[in-house]
Amino acid sequence: MPALKTKKDMLISAGIVLAFVLLVVISFITYTRTSQFMASSRWVDHTYTVLSQINLLLSELKDAETSQRGFLLTNDEKFLEPYNKAVSNLPNSIQRLKSLTKDNFDQQDDIALFEELANRKLLFLEQAINMQRQHAWKGNEDILQTLQGGKMTMDELRLHIQTMTLREERLLDQRAESEKAHAVSTQRWILFGNLGAILLILTSFLLLRQQIKQRIVAQRRAEKTALQLEITNKELESFSYSVSHDLRSPLRAIDGYSRMFEEDYGDKVDEEGRRLLGVVRANSKKMRMLIDDLLDFARTGRQAMDRQEVDMNQLVDEVWAEVLVAEHPNPTLQFYKHSLQPVWGDPVLLKQLLSNLLSNAVKYSSTREQPKVEISSREKDREIIYQIQDNGVGFDMRYYKKLFGVFQRLHTAEEFPGTGVGLAIVQRIILRHNGRVWAESEIEVGSTFSFSLPVKEV
């Protein structure tokens, strides 16, 4: 099941990534194609401009010719106004056409020829006008020849204009076809790209929805299992608590009767009998201690929490005076307590926690000539961290995973007495306070046990 989930997760991620990449590619292609389409449109507009300019040149020449004929018929100078205007505008109009077609070498050659013909036409027009001013036109053979020459030149110009127009129209057809092809291509890229992206996103969505449904079902199963485990744990704790509680009376009776037997009949049994009696009493005492620790362990998980602000300085002083000094009297023991920050928690459980940690620190440093225990605190990342350091025998960090387990011990009972439940109680208390506990140690150097508790949210 976990492997299937991982595969689906990969498919969903791959689908979303591919859809994103596809959208980016489509955007790039759309941008490129649109730029090309705009460029083609600009070329089409440019061709229309060139055609318009060619027609303008022809129109100006026609105006000049019509103006000249009017003057020849009437000998009135006012008919020459369009001619003078055309003569003035024609060079600029030709120059503009050259500029518009500078990318087209064939058209540049045509314009050069057109300019030559236009100048020749204007020369014929000017000659006829000058002759008209000097002589009457009727019967003047020179004027008739000039008019015929001008007509032939105008015919050549019209033919040449047709050639130039035809060349531009072919360009117009090519550019319009290119523009149409770019438009169709862009539409296809956008259509198929968007369809692909929609398909990928839809597939990812369906897989994601299926994944969410499976996770909801798995979460409900986990919640149901956790509830069953919680009920089972409570039942086991109740059972352990009852059994441990019920075992205390017979053990107390065994120890009491053994003590009375030793006092009343100790002189009537031999040395081996007294040794065996001592073994019975020692084991009953050990069993009683173990049961007491198990009861404490069960009690820490059963009792209700009474959270309040706890003065850790005062609590540590109480623990040190009432528990540790009484249980581990050692005049060479040095204890350093820095100013401790208050915390929000259950004072009874925190006292049990401090008692276990400080007791361990004293116990495992008791073999040193100058045993030392130090406790301090600091605040970091919305947590208050407490540290208890000792210069004791330490432990091997390779077995760290066993440190907070029930009945797990990293030293033998002959080296240091204990039941292996104290640190399990510490961990349970910390977990009930939503905190963390951890340790660092080096053999024959010492250990540092740290625990953190969350800062109270105001």
PDB file of N, CA and C in Angstrom, residues 292-344:
ATOM      1  N   ASP A 292       6.631  -0.579  43.004  1.00  0.00           N
ATOM      2  CA  ASP A 292       6.409   0.847  43.272  1.00  0.00           C
ATOM      3  C   ASP A 292       6.690   1.693  42.038  1.00  0.00           C
ATOM      4  N   ASP A 293       7.798   1.356  41.336  1.00  0.00           N
ATOM      5  CA  ASP A 293       8.117   2.110  40.119  1.00  0.00           C
ATOM      6  C   ASP A 293       7.054   1.907  39.038  1.00  0.00           C
ATOM      7  N   LEU A 294       6.579   0.665  38.898  1.00  0.00           N
ATOM      8  CA  LEU A 294       5.525   0.416  37.908  1.00  0.00           C
ATOM      9  C   LEU A 294       4.251   1.169  38.249  1.00  0.00           C
ATOM     10  N   LEU A 295       3.951   1.243  39.541  1.00  0.00           N
ATOM     11  CA  LEU A 295       2.771   2.010  39.952  1.00  0.00           C
ATOM     12  C   LEU A 295       2.965   3.496  39.642  1.00  0.00           C
ATOM     13  N   ASP A 296       4.190   3.997  39.891  1.00  0.00           N
ATOM     14  CA  ASP A 296       4.458   5.399  39.535  1.00  0.00           C
ATOM     15  C   ASP A 296       4.328   5.614  38.034  1.00  0.00           C
ATOM     16  N   PHE A 297       4.846   4.652  37.254  1.00  0.00           N
ATOM     17  CA  PHE A 297       4.778   4.756  35.796  1.00  0.00           C
ATOM     18  C   PHE A 297       3.318   4.773  35.317  1.00  0.00           C
ATOM     19  N   ALA A 298       2.520   3.878  35.883  1.00  0.00           N
ATOM     20  CA  ALA A 298       1.105   3.848  35.505  1.00  0.00           C
ATOM     21  C   ALA A 298       0.390   5.103  35.982  1.00  0.00           C
ATOM     22  N   ARG A 299       0.759   5.569  37.167  1.00  0.00           N
ATOM     23  CA  ARG A 299       0.088   6.741  37.730  1.00  0.00           C
ATOM     24  C   ARG A 299       0.345   7.996  36.888  1.00  0.00           C
ATOM     25  N   THR A 300       1.554   8.129  36.352  1.00  0.00           N
ATOM     26  CA  THR A 300       1.871   9.317  35.542  1.00  0.00           C
ATOM     27  C   THR A 300       1.024   9.399  34.281  1.00  0.00           C
ATOM     28  N   GLY A 301       0.535   8.266  33.793  1.00  0.00           N
ATOM     29  CA  GLY A 301      -0.301   8.289  32.607  1.00  0.00           C
ATOM     30  C   GLY A 301      -1.780   8.344  32.921  1.00  0.00           C
ATOM     31  N   ARG A 302      -2.140   8.100  34.183  1.00  0.00           N
ATOM     32  CA  ARG A 302      -3.562   8.026  34.536  1.00  0.00           C
ATOM     33  C   ARG A 302      -4.077   9.298  35.184  1.00  0.00           C
ATOM     34  N   GLN A 303      -3.221   9.940  35.982  1.00  0.00           N
ATOM     35  CA  GLN A 303      -3.744  11.038  36.781  1.00  0.00           C
ATOM     36  C   GLN A 303      -4.027  12.268  35.927  1.00  0.00           C
ATOM     37  N   ALA A 304      -5.015  13.043  36.347  1.00  0.00           N
ATOM     38  CA  ALA A 304      -5.406  14.240  35.605  1.00  0.00           C
ATOM     39  C   ALA A 304      -4.338  15.327  35.752  1.00  0.00           C
ATOM     40  N   MET A 305      -4.205  16.139  34.705  1.00  0.00           N
ATOM     41  CA  MET A 305      -3.209  17.214  34.708  1.00  0.00           C
ATOM     42  C   MET A 305      -3.774  18.448  35.418  1.00  0.00           C
ATOM     43  N   ASP A 306      -2.949  19.056  36.235  1.00  0.00           N
ATOM     44  CA  ASP A 306      -3.327  20.310  36.904  1.00  0.00           C
ATOM     45  C   ASP A 306      -2.282  21.351  36.510  1.00  0.00           C
ATOM     46  N   ARG A 307      -2.497  21.953  35.358  1.00  0.00           N
ATOM     47  CA  ARG A 307      -1.490  22.876  34.827  1.00  0.00           C
ATOM     48  C   ARG A 307      -1.565  24.229  35.529  1.00  0.00           C
ATOM     49  N   GLN A 308      -0.412  24.744  35.843  1.00  0.00           N
ATOM     50  CA  GLN A 308      -0.292  26.059  36.460  1.00  0.00           C
ATOM     51  C   GLN A 308       1.154  26.532  36.290  1.00  0.00           C
ATOM     52  N   GLU A 309       1.383  27.771  36.616  1.00  0.00           N
ATOM     53  CA  GLU A 309       2.758  28.266  36.509  1.00  0.00           C
ATOM     54  C   GLU A 309       3.578  27.706  37.661  1.00  0.00           C
ATOM     55  N   VAL A 310       4.712  27.120  37.324  1.00  0.00           N
ATOM     56  CA  VAL A 310       5.540  26.438  38.318  1.00  0.00           C
ATOM     57  C   VAL A 310       6.860  27.183  38.462  1.00  0.00           C
ATOM     58  N   ASP A 311       7.204  27.498  39.717  1.00  0.00           N
ATOM     59  CA  ASP A 311       8.500  28.108  40.017  1.00  0.00           C
ATOM     60  C   ASP A 311       9.543  26.993  40.067  1.00  0.00           C
ATOM     61  N   MET A 312      10.318  26.860  38.985  1.00  0.00           N
ATOM     62  CA  MET A 312      11.264  25.744  38.882  1.00  0.00           C
ATOM     63  C   MET A 312      12.403  25.882  39.880  1.00  0.00           C
ATOM     64  N   ASN A 313      12.768  27.111  40.277  1.00  0.00           N
ATOM     65  CA  ASN A 313      13.816  27.285  41.301  1.00  0.00           C
ATOM     66  C   ASN A 313      13.361  26.659  42.615  1.00  0.00           C
ATOM     67  N   GLN A 314      12.166  26.972  43.013  1.00  0.00           N
ATOM     68  CA  GLN A 314      11.642  26.434  44.274  1.00  0.00           C
ATOM     69  C   GLN A 314      11.460  24.920  44.179  1.00  0.00           C
ATOM     70  N   LEU A 315      10.964  24.452  43.040  1.00  0.00           N
ATOM     71  CA  LEU A 315      10.713  23.018  42.888  1.00  0.00           C
ATOM     72  C   LEU A 315      12.021  22.224  42.935  1.00  0.00           C
ATOM     73  N   VAL A 316      13.062  22.730  42.276  1.00  0.00           N
ATOM     74  CA  VAL A 316      14.355  22.036  42.299  1.00  0.00           C
ATOM     75  C   VAL A 316      14.926  22.010  43.721  1.00  0.00           C
ATOM     76  N   ASP A 317      14.770  23.131  44.438  1.00  0.00           N
ATOM     77  CA  ASP A 317      15.262  23.157  45.833  1.00  0.00           C
ATOM     78  C   ASP A 317      14.554  22.104  46.687  1.00  0.00           C
ATOM     79  N   GLU A 318      13.250  21.978  46.495  1.00  0.00           N
ATOM     80  CA  GLU A 318      12.502  20.979  47.256  1.00  0.00           C
ATOM     81  C   GLU A 318      12.978  19.570  46.932  1.00  0.00           C
ATOM     82  N   VAL A 319      13.133  19.307  45.637  1.00  0.00           N
ATOM     83  CA  VAL A 319      13.568  17.970  45.217  1.00  0.00           C
ATOM     84  C   VAL A 319      14.952  17.663  45.764  1.00  0.00           C
ATOM     85  N   TRP A 320      15.836  18.645  45.641  1.00  0.00           N
ATOM     86  CA  TRP A 320      17.223  18.425  46.084  1.00  0.00           C
ATOM     87  C   TRP A 320      17.286  18.169  47.591  1.00  0.00           C
ATOM     88  N   ALA A 321      16.495  18.929  48.370  1.00  0.00           N
ATOM     89  CA  ALA A 321      16.559  18.797  49.825  1.00  0.00           C
ATOM     90  C   ALA A 321      15.799  17.576  50.329  1.00  0.00           C
ATOM     91  N   GLU A 322      14.625  17.354  49.816  1.00  0.00           N
ATOM     92  CA  GLU A 322      13.760  16.322  50.377  1.00  0.00           C
ATOM     93  C   GLU A 322      14.054  14.931  49.850  1.00  0.00           C
ATOM     94  N   VAL A 323      14.501  14.857  48.629  1.00  0.00           N
ATOM     95  CA  VAL A 323      14.659  13.539  48.023  1.00  0.00           C
ATOM     96  C   VAL A 323      16.120  13.153  47.867  1.00  0.00           C
ATOM     97  N   LEU A 324      16.875  13.953  47.124  1.00  0.00           N
ATOM     98  CA  LEU A 324      18.218  13.541  46.747  1.00  0.00           C
ATOM     99  C   LEU A 324      19.175  13.542  47.911  1.00  0.00           C
ATOM    100  N   VAL A 325      19.192  14.630  48.694  1.00  0.00           N
ATOM    101  CA  VAL A 325      20.134  14.696  49.799  1.00  0.00           C
ATOM    102  C   VAL A 325      19.810  13.609  50.810  1.00  0.00           C
ATOM    103  N   ALA A 326      18.507  13.316  50.995  1.00  0.00           N
ATOM    104  CA  ALA A 326      18.132  12.287  51.958  1.00  0.00           C
ATOM    105  C   ALA A 326      18.510  10.897  51.461  1.00  0.00           C
ATOM    106  N   GLU A 327      18.378  10.675  50.115  1.00  0.00           N
ATOM    107  CA  GLU A 327      18.636   9.338  49.575  1.00  0.00           C
ATOM    108  C   GLU A 327      20.096   9.119  49.213  1.00  0.00           C
ATOM    109  N   HIS A 328      20.802  10.201  48.881  1.00  0.00           N
ATOM    110  CA  HIS A 328      22.194  10.045  48.451  1.00  0.00           C
ATOM    111  C   HIS A 328      23.081  11.029  49.210  1.00  0.00           C
ATOM    112  N   PRO A 329      23.195  10.927  50.486  1.00  0.00           N
ATOM    113  CA  PRO A 329      24.043  11.869  51.234  1.00  0.00           C
ATOM    114  C   PRO A 329      25.503  11.717  50.823  1.00  0.00           C
ATOM    115  N   ASN A 330      26.100  12.779  50.413  1.00  0.00           N
ATOM    116  CA  ASN A 330      27.505  12.747  49.996  1.00  0.00           C
ATOM    117  C   ASN A 330      28.079  14.142  50.212  1.00  0.00           C
ATOM    118  N   PRO A 331      28.952  14.335  51.206  1.00  0.00           N
ATOM    119  CA  PRO A 331      29.440  15.683  51.516  1.00  0.00           C
ATOM    120  C   PRO A 331      30.285  16.292  50.402  1.00  0.00           C
ATOM    121  N   THR A 332      30.864  15.457  49.530  1.00  0.00           N
ATOM    122  CA  THR A 332      31.710  16.012  48.459  1.00  0.00           C
ATOM    123  C   THR A 332      30.900  16.418  47.231  1.00  0.00           C
ATOM    124  N   LEU A 333      29.618  16.096  47.233  1.00  0.00           N
ATOM    125  CA  LEU A 333      28.789  16.394  46.067  1.00  0.00           C
ATOM    126  C   LEU A 333      28.605  17.908  45.891  1.00  0.00           C
ATOM    127  N   GLN A 334      28.900  18.402  44.677  1.00  0.00           N
ATOM    128  CA  GLN A 334      28.738  19.828  44.366  1.00  0.00           C
ATOM    129  C   GLN A 334      27.508  20.005  43.473  1.00  0.00           C
ATOM    130  N   PHE A 335      26.683  20.946  43.885  1.00  0.00           N
ATOM    131  CA  PHE A 335      25.451  21.181  43.149  1.00  0.00           C
ATOM    132  C   PHE A 335      25.391  22.648  42.732  1.00  0.00           C
ATOM    133  N   TYR A 336      25.236  22.889  41.431  1.00  0.00           N
ATOM    134  CA  TYR A 336      25.155  24.246  40.901  1.00  0.00           C
ATOM    135  C   TYR A 336      23.784  24.416  40.254  1.00  0.00           C
ATOM    136  N   LYS A 337      23.087  25.393  40.750  1.00  0.00           N
ATOM    137  CA  LYS A 337      21.772  25.685  40.163  1.00  0.00           C
ATOM    138  C   LYS A 337      21.771  27.127  39.647  1.00  0.00           C
ATOM    139  N   HIS A 338      21.633  27.278  38.366  1.00  0.00           N
ATOM    140  CA  HIS A 338      21.510  28.608  37.778  1.00  0.00           C
ATOM    141  C   HIS A 338      20.059  29.082  37.920  1.00  0.00           C
ATOM    142  N   SER A 339      19.845  30.350  37.661  1.00  0.00           N
ATOM    143  CA  SER A 339      18.486  30.869  37.747  1.00  0.00           C
ATOM    144  C   SER A 339      17.617  30.190  36.686  1.00  0.00           C
ATOM    145  N   LEU A 340      16.557  29.547  37.151  1.00  0.00           N
ATOM    146  CA  LEU A 340      15.712  28.754  36.254  1.00  0.00           C
ATOM    147  C   LEU A 340      14.446  29.525  35.905  1.00  0.00           C
ATOM    148  N   GLN A 341      14.046  29.398  34.655  1.00  0.00           N
ATOM    149  CA  GLN A 341      12.842  30.095  34.199  1.00  0.00           C
ATOM    150  C   GLN A 341      11.596  29.324  34.627  1.00  0.00           C
ATOM    151  N   PRO A 342      10.532  30.028  35.008  1.00  0.00           N
ATOM    152  CA  PRO A 342       9.292  29.332  35.361  1.00  0.00           C
ATOM    153  C   PRO A 342       8.673  28.690  34.126  1.00  0.00           C
ATOM    154  N   VAL A 343       7.774  27.756  34.354  1.00  0.00           N
ATOM    155  CA  VAL A 343       7.168  27.037  33.234  1.00  0.00           C
ATOM    156  C   VAL A 343       5.719  26.737  33.572  1.00  0.00           C
ATOM    157  N   TRP A 344       4.945  26.428  32.529  1.00  0.00           N
ATOM    158  CA  TRP A 344       3.524  26.102  32.689  1.00  0.00           C
ATOM    159  C   TRP A 344       3.375  24.579  32.641  1.00  0.00           C
TER     160      TRP A 344
END
